[in-house]
JSON list of C-alpha atoms in Angstrom, two decimals:
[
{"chain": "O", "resi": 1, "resn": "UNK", "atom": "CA", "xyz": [-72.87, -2.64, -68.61]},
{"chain": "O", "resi": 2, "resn": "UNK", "atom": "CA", "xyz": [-72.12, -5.28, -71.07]},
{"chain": "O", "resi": 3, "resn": "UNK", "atom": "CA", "xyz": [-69.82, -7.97, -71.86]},
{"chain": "O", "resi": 4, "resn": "UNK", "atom": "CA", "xyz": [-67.38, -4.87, -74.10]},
{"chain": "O", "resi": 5, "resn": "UNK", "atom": "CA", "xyz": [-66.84, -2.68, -70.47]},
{"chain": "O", "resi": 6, "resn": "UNK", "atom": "CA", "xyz": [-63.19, -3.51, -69.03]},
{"chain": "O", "resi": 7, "resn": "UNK", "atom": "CA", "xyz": [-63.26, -4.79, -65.82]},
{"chain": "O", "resi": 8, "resn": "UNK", "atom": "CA", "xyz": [-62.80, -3.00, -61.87]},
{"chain": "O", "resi": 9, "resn": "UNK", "atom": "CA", "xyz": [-59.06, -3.99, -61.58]},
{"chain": "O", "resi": 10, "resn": "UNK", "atom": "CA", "xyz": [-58.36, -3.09, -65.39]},
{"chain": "O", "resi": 11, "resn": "UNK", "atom": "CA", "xyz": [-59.95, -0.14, -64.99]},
{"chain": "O", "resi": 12, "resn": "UNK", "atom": "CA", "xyz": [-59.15, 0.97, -61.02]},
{"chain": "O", "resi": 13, "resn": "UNK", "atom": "CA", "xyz": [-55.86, 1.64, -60.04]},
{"chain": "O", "resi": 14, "resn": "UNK", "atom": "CA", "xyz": [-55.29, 1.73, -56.33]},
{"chain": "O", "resi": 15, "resn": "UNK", "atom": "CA", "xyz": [-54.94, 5.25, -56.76]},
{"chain": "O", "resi": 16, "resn": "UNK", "atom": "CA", "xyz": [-57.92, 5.81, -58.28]},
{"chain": "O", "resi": 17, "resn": "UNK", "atom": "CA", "xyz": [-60.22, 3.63, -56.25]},
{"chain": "O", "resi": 18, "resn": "UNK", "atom": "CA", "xyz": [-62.77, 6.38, -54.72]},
{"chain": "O", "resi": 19, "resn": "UNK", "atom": "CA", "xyz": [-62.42, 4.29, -51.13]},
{"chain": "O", "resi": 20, "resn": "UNK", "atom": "CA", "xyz": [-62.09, 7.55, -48.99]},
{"chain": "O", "resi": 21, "resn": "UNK", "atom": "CA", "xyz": [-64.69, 9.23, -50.23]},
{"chain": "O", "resi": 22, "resn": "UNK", "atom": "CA", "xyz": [-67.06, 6.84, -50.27]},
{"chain": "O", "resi": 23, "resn": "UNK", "atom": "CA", "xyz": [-66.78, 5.96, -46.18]},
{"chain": "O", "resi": 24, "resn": "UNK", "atom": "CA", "xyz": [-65.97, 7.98, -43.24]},
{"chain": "O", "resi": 25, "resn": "UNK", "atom": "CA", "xyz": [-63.98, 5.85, -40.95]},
{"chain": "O", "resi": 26, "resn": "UNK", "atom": "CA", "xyz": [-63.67, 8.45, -37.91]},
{"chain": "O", "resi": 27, "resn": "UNK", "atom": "CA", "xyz": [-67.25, 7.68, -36.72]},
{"chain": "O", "resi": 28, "resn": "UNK", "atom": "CA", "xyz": [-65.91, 3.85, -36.09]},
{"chain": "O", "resi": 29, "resn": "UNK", "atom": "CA", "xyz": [-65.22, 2.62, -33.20]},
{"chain": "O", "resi": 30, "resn": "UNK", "atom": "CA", "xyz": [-61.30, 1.34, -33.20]},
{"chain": "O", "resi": 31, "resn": "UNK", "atom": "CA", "xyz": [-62.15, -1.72, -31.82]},
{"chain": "O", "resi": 32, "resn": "UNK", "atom": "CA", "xyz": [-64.82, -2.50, -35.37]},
{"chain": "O", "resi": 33, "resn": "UNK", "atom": "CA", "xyz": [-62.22, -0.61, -38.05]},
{"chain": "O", "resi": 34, "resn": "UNK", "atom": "CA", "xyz": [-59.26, -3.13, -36.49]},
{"chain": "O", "resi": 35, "resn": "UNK", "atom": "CA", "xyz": [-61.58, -5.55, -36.56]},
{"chain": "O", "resi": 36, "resn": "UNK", "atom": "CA", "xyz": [-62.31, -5.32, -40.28]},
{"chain": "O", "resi": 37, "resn": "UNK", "atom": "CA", "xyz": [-59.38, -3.73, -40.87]},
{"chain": "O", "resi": 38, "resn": "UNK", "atom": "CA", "xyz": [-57.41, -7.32, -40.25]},
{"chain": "O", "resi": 39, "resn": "UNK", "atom": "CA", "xyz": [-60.46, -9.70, -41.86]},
{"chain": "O", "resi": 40, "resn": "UNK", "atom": "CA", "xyz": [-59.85, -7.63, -45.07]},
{"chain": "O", "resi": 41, "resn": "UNK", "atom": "CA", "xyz": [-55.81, -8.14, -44.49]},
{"chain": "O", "resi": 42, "resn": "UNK", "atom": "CA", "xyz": [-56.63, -11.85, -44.39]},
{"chain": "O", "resi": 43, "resn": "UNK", "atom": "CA", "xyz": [-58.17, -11.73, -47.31]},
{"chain": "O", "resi": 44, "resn": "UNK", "atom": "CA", "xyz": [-55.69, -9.89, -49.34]},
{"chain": "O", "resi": 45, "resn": "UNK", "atom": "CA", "xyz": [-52.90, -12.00, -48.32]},
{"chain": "O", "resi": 46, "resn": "UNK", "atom": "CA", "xyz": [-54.62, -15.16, -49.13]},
{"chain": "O", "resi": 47, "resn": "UNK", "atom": "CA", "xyz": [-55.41, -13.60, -52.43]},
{"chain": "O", "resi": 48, "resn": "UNK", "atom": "CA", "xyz": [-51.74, -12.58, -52.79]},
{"chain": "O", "resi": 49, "resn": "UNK", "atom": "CA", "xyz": [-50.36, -16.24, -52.09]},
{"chain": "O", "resi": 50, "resn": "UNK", "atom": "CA", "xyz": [-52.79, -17.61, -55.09]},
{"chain": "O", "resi": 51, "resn": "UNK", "atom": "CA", "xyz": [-50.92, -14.62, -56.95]},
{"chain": "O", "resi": 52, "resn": "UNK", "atom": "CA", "xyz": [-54.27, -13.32, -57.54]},
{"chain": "O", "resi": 53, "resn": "UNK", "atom": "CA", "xyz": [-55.02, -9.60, -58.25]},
{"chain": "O", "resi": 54, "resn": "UNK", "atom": "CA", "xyz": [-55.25, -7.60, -54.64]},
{"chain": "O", "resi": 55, "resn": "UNK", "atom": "CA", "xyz": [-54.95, -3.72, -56.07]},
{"chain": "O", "resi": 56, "resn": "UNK", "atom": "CA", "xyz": [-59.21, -3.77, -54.58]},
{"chain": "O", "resi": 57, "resn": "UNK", "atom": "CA", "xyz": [-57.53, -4.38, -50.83]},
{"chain": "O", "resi": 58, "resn": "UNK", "atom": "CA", "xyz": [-54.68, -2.19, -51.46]},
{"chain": "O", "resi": 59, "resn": "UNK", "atom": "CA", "xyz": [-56.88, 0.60, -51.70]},
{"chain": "O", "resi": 60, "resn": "UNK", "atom": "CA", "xyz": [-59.21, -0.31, -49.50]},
{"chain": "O", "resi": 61, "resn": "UNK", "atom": "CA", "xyz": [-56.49, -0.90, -46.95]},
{"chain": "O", "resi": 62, "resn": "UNK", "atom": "CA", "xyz": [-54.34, 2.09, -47.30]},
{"chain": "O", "resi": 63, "resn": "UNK", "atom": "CA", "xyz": [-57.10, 4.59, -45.77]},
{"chain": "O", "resi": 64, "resn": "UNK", "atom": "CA", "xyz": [-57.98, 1.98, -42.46]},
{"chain": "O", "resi": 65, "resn": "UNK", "atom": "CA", "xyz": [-54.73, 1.88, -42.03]},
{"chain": "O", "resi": 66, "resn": "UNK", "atom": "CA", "xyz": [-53.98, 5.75, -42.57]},
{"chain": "O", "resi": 67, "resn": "UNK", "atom": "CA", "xyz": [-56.98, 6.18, -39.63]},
{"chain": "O", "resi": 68, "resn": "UNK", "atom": "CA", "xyz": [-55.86, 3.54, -37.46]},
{"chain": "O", "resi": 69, "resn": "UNK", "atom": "CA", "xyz": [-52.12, 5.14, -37.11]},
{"chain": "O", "resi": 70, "resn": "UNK", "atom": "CA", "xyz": [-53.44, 8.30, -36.80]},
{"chain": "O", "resi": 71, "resn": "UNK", "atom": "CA", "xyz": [-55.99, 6.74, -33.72]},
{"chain": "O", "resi": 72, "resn": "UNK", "atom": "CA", "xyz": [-52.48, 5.41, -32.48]},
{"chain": "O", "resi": 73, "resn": "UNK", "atom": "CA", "xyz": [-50.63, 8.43, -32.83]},
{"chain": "O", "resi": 74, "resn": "UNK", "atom": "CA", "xyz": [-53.54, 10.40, -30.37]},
{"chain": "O", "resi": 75, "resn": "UNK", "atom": "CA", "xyz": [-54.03, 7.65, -28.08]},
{"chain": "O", "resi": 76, "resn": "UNK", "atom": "CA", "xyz": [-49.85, 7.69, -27.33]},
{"chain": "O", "resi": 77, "resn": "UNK", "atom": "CA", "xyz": [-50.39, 11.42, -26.88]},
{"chain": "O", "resi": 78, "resn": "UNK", "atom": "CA", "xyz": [-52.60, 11.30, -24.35]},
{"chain": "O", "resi": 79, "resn": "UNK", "atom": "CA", "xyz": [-52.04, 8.10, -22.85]},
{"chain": "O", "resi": 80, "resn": "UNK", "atom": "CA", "xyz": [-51.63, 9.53, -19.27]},
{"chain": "O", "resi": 81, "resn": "UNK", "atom": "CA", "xyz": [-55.08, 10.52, -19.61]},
{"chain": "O", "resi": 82, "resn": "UNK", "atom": "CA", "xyz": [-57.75, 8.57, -18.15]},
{"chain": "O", "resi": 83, "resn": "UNK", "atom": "CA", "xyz": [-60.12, 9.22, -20.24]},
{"chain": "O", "resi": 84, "resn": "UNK", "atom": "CA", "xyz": [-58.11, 7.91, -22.81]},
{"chain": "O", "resi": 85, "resn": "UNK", "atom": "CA", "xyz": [-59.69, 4.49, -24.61]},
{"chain": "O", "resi": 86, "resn": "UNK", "atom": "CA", "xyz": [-57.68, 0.93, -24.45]},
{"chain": "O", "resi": 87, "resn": "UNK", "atom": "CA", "xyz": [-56.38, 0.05, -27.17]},
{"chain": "O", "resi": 88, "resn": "UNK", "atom": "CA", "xyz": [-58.10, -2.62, -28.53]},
{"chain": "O", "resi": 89, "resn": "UNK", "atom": "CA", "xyz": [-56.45, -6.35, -27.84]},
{"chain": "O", "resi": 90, "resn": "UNK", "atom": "CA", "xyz": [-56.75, -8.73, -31.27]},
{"chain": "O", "resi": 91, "resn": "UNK", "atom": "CA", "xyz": [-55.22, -11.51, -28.65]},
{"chain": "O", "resi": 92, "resn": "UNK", "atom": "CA", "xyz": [-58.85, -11.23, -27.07]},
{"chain": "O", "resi": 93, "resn": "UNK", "atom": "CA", "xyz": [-60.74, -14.45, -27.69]},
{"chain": "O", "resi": 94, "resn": "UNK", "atom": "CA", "xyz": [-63.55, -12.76, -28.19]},
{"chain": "O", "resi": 95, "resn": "UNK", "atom": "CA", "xyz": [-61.89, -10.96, -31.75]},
{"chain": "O", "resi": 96, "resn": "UNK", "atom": "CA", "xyz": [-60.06, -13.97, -32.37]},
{"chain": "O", "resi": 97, "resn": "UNK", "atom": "CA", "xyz": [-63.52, -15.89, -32.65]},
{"chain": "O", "resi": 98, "resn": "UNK", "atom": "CA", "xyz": [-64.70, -13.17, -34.80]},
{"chain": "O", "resi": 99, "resn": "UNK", "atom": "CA", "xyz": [-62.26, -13.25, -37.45]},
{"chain": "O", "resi": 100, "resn": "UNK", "atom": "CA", "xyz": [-62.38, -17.30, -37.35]},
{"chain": "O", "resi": 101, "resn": "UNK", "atom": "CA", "xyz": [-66.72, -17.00, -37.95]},
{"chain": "O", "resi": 102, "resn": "UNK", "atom": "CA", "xyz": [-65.92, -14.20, -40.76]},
{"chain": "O", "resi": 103, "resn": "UNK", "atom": "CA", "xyz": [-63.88, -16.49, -42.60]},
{"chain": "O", "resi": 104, "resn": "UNK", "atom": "CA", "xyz": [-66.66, -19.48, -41.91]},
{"chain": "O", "resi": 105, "resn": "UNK", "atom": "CA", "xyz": [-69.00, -17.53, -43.79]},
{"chain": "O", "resi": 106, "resn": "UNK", "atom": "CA", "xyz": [-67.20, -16.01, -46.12]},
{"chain": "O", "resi": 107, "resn": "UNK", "atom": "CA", "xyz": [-66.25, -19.67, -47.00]},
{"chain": "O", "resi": 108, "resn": "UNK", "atom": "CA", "xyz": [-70.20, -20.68, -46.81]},
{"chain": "O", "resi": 109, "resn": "UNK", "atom": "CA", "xyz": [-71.38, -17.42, -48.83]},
{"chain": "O", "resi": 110, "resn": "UNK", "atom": "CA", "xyz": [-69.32, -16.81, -52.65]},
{"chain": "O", "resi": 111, "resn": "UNK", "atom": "CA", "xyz": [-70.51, -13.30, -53.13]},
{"chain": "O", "resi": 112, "resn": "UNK", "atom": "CA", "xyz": [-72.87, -14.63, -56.02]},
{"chain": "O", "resi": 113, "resn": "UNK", "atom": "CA", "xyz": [-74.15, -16.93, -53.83]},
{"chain": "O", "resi": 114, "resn": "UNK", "atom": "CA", "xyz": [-75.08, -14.64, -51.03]},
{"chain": "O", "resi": 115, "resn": "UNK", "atom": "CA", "xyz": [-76.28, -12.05, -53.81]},
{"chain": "O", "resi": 116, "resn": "UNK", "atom": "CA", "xyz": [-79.01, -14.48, -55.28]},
{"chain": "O", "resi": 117, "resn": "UNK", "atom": "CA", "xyz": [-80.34, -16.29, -52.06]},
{"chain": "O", "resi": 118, "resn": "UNK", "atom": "CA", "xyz": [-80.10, -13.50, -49.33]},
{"chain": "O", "resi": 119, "resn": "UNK", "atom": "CA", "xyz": [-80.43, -10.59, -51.55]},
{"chain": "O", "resi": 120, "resn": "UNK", "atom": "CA", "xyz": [-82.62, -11.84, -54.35]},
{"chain": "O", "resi": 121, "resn": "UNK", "atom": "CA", "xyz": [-80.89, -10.08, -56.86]},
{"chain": "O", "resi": 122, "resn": "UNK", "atom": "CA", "xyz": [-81.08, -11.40, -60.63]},
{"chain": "O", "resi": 123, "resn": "UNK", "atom": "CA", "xyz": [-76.86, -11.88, -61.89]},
{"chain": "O", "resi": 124, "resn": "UNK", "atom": "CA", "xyz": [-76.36, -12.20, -65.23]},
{"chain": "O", "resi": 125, "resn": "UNK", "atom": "CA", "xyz": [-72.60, -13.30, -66.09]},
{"chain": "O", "resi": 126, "resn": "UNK", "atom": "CA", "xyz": [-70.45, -11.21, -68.38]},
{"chain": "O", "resi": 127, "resn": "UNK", "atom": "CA", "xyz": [-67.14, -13.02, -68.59]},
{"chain": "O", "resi": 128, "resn": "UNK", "atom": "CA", "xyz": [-65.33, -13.42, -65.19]},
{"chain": "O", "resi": 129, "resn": "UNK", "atom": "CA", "xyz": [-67.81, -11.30, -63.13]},
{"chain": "O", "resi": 130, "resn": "UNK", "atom": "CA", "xyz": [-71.28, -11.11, -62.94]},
{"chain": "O", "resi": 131, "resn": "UNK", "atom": "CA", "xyz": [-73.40, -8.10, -62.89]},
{"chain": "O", "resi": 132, "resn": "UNK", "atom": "CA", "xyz": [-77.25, -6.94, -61.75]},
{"chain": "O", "resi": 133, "resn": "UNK", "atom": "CA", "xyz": [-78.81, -3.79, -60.42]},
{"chain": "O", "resi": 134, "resn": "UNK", "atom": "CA", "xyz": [-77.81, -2.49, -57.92]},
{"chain": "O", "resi": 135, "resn": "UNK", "atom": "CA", "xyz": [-79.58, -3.49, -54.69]},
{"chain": "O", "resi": 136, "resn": "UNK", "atom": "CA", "xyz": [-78.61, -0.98, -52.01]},
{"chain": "O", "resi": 137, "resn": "UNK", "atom": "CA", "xyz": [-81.34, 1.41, -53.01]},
{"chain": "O", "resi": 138, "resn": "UNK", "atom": "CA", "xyz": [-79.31, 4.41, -53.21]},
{"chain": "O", "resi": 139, "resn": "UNK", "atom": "CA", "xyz": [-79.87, 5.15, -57.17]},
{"chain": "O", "resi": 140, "resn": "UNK", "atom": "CA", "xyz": [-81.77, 4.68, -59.91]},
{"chain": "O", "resi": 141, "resn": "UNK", "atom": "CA", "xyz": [-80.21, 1.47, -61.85]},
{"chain": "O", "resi": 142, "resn": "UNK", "atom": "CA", "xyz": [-81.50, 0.28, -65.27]},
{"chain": "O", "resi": 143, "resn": "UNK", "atom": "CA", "xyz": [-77.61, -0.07, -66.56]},
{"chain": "O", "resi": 144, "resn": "UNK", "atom": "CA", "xyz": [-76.72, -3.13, -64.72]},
{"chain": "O", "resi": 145, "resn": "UNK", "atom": "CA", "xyz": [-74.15, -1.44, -62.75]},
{"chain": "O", "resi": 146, "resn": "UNK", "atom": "CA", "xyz": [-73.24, -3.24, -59.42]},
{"chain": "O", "resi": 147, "resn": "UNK", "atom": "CA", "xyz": [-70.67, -5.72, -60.63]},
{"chain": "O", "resi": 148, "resn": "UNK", "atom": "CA", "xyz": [-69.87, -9.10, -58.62]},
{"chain": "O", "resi": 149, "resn": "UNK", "atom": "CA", "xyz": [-66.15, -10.07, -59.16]},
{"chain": "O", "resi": 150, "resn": "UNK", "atom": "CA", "xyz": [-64.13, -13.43, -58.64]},
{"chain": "O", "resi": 151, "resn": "UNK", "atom": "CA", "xyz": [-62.53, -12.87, -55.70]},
{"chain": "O", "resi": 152, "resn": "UNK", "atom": "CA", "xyz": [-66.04, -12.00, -54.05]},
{"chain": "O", "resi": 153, "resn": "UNK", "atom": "CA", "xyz": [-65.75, -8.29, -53.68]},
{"chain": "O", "resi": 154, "resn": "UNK", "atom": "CA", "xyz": [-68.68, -5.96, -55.49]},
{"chain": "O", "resi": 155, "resn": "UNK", "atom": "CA", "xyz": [-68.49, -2.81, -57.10]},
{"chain": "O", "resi": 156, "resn": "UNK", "atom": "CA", "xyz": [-71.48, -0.17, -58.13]},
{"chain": "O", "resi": 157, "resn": "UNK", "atom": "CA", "xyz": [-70.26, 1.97, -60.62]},
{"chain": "O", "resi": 158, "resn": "UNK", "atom": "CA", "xyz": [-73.35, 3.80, -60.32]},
{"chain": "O", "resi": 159, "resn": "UNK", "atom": "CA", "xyz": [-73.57, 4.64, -56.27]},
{"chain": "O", "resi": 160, "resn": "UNK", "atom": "CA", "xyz": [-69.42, 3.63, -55.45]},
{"chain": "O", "resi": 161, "resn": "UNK", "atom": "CA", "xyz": [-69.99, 1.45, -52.80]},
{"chain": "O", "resi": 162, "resn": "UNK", "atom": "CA", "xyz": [-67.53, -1.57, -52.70]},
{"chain": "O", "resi": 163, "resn": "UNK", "atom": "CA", "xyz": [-66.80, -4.29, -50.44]},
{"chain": "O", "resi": 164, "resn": "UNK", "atom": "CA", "xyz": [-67.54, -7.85, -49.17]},
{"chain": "O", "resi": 165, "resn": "UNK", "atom": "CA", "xyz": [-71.02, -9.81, -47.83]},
{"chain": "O", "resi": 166, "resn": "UNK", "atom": "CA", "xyz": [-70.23, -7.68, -44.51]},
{"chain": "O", "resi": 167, "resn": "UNK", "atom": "CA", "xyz": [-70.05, -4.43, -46.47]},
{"chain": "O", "resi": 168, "resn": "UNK", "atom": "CA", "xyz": [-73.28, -5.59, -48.85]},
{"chain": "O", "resi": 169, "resn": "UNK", "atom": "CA", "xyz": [-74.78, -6.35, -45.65]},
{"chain": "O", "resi": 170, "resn": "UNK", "atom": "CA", "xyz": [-73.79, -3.44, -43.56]},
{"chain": "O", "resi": 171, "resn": "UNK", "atom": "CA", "xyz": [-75.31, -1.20, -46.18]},
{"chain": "O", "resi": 172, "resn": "UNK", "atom": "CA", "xyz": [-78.66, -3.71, -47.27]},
{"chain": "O", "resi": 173, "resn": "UNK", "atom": "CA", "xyz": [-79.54, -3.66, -43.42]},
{"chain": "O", "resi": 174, "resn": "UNK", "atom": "CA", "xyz": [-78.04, -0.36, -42.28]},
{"chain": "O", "resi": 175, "resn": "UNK", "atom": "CA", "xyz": [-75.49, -1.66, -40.15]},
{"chain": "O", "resi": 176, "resn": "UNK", "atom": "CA", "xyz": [-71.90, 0.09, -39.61]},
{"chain": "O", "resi": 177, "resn": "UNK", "atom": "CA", "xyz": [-70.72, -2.29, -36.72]},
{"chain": "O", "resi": 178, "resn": "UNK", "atom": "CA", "xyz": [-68.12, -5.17, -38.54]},
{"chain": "O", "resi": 179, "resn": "UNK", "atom": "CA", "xyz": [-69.03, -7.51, -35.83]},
{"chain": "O", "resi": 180, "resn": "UNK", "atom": "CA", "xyz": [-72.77, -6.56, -35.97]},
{"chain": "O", "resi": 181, "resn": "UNK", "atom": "CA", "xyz": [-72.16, -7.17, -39.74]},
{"chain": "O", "resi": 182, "resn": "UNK", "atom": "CA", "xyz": [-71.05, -10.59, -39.05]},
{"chain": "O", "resi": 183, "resn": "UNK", "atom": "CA", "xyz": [-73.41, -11.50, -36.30]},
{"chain": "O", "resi": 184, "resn": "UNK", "atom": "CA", "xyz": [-76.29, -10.38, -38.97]},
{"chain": "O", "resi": 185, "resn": "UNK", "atom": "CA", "xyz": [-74.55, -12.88, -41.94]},
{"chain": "O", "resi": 186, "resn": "UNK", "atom": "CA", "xyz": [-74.49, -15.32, -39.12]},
{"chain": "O", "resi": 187, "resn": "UNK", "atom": "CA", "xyz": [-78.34, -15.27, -38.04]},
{"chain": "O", "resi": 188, "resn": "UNK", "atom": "CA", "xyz": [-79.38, -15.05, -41.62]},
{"chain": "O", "resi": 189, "resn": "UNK", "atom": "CA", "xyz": [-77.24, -18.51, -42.48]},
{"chain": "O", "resi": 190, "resn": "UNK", "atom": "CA", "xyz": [-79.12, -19.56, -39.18]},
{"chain": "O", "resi": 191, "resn": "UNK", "atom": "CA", "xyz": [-82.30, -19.14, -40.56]},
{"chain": "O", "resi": 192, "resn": "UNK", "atom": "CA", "xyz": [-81.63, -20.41, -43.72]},
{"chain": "O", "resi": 193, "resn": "UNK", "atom": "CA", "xyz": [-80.20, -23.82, -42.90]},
{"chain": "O", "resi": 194, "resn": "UNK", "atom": "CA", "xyz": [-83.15, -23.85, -40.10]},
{"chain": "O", "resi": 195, "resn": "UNK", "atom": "CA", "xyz": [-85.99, -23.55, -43.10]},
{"chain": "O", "resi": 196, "resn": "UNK", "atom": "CA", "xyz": [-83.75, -25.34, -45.11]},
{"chain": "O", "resi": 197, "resn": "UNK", "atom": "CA", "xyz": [-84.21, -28.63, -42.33]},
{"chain": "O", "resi": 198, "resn": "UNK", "atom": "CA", "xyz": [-87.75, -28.08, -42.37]},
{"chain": "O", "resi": 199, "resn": "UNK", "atom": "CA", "xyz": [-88.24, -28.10, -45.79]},
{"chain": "O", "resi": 200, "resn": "UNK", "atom": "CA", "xyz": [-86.34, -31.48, -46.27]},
{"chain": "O", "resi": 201, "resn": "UNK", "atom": "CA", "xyz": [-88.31, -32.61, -43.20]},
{"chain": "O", "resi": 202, "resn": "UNK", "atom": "CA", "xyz": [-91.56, -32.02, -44.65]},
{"chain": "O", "resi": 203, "resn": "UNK", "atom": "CA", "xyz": [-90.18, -33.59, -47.95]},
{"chain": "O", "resi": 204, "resn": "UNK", "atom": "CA", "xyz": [-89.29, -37.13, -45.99]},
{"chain": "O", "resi": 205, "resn": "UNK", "atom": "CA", "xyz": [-93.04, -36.79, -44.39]},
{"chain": "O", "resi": 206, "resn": "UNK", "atom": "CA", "xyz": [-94.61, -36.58, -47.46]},
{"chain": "O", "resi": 207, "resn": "UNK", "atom": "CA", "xyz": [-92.15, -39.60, -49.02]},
{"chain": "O", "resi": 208, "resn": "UNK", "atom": "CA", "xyz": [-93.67, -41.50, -45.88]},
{"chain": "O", "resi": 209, "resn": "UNK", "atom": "CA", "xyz": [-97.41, -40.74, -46.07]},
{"chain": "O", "resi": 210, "resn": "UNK", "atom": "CA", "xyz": [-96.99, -41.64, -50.38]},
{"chain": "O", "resi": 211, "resn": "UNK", "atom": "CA", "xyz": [-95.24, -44.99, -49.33]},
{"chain": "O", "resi": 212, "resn": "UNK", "atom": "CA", "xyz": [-97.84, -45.75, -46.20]},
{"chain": "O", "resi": 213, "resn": "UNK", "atom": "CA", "xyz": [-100.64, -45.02, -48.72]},
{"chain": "O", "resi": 214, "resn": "UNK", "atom": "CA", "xyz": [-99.01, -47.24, -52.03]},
{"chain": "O", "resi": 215, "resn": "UNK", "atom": "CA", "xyz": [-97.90, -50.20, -49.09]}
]
């Protein structure tokens, strides 16, 4: 890609966004799809109160939300059934609290961010957005072709995979679970603020022994 190529959102209409066909929500479980399902609603309407652009989460929404009504729809069929699954709560504490730690780290990780210190990829910026090969290992990329926008979604226009750092990570780590997702962005900003003590640690120590030696 270069600097010339028009952008995802002036290029992708929500009708045109290949969002189906690139996942298969029916092997979710309800309780993930809601899960992510209202973290990407978040999103969208914190986008749409800056009057940003939001046509990405339109058509990302429109199919969770086609296969969560449809989920519905079975569940209220056979609700006398006791076999049939609970409807997942979002009251719970439990999916409360993981909402609240998605937005932590989305708030702690910018997409480009999380691209060039967990990821290791090399971004070069082309106007707005910034763009690398892709890293998911899925194709052979020498065109630059997994774009990074502004309001920290990606896009590969070479493989079609889209999303967030929960997507990016789902797919780097081979992980379809939202919350496992999450729980995985959270241990890697563990470990990264952990080395990132030691390292400033070790820095002080070193400060010391200089000033001990120069005293």
């Amino acid at each position: 890609m270069n600097s010339s190529t028009p952008s995802y959102h002036e290029t992708a209409s929500p009708e045109t966004v290949p969002t189906p066909a690139i996942r298969d929500f029916r092997f979710l479980k309800t309780d993930d799809l809601l899960s992510e399902f209202n973290h990407l609603a978040e999103w969208r309407l914190d986008l749409k109160a800056r009057s940003a652009d939001t046509s990405y989460f339109d058509a990302t929404l429109t199919p969770m939300l086609k296969e969560l009504e449809g989920r519905k729809r079975l569940r209220e069929a056979y609700q006398d059934d006791p076999l049939c699954p609970v409807w997942p709560d979002t009251r719970d504490q439990r999916y409360q609290r993981l909402l609240a730690d998605a937005r932590d780290l989305k708030a702690i990780w910018p997409l480009e961010r999380y691209l060039a210190t967990v990821v290791g990829v090399d971004l070069r910026q082309s106007g707005r957005h910034a763009t690398c090969r892709c890293p998911l290992g899925t194709h052979d990329d020498t065109t630059l072709s997994f774009v990074a926008y502004p309001d920290d979604h990606f896009h590969c226009y070479g493989c079609g995979k889209h999303g967030d750092i929960f997507t990016l990570t789902g797919v780097y780590f081979g992980i379809d679970s939202f919350a496992d997702q999450v729980r995985k962005v959270e241990a890697i900003t563990g470990t990264m603020v952990e080395s990132a003590r030691i390292i400033v640690a070790n820095e002080e120590q070193v400060i010391r022994d200089i000033e001990a030696v120069l005293s």
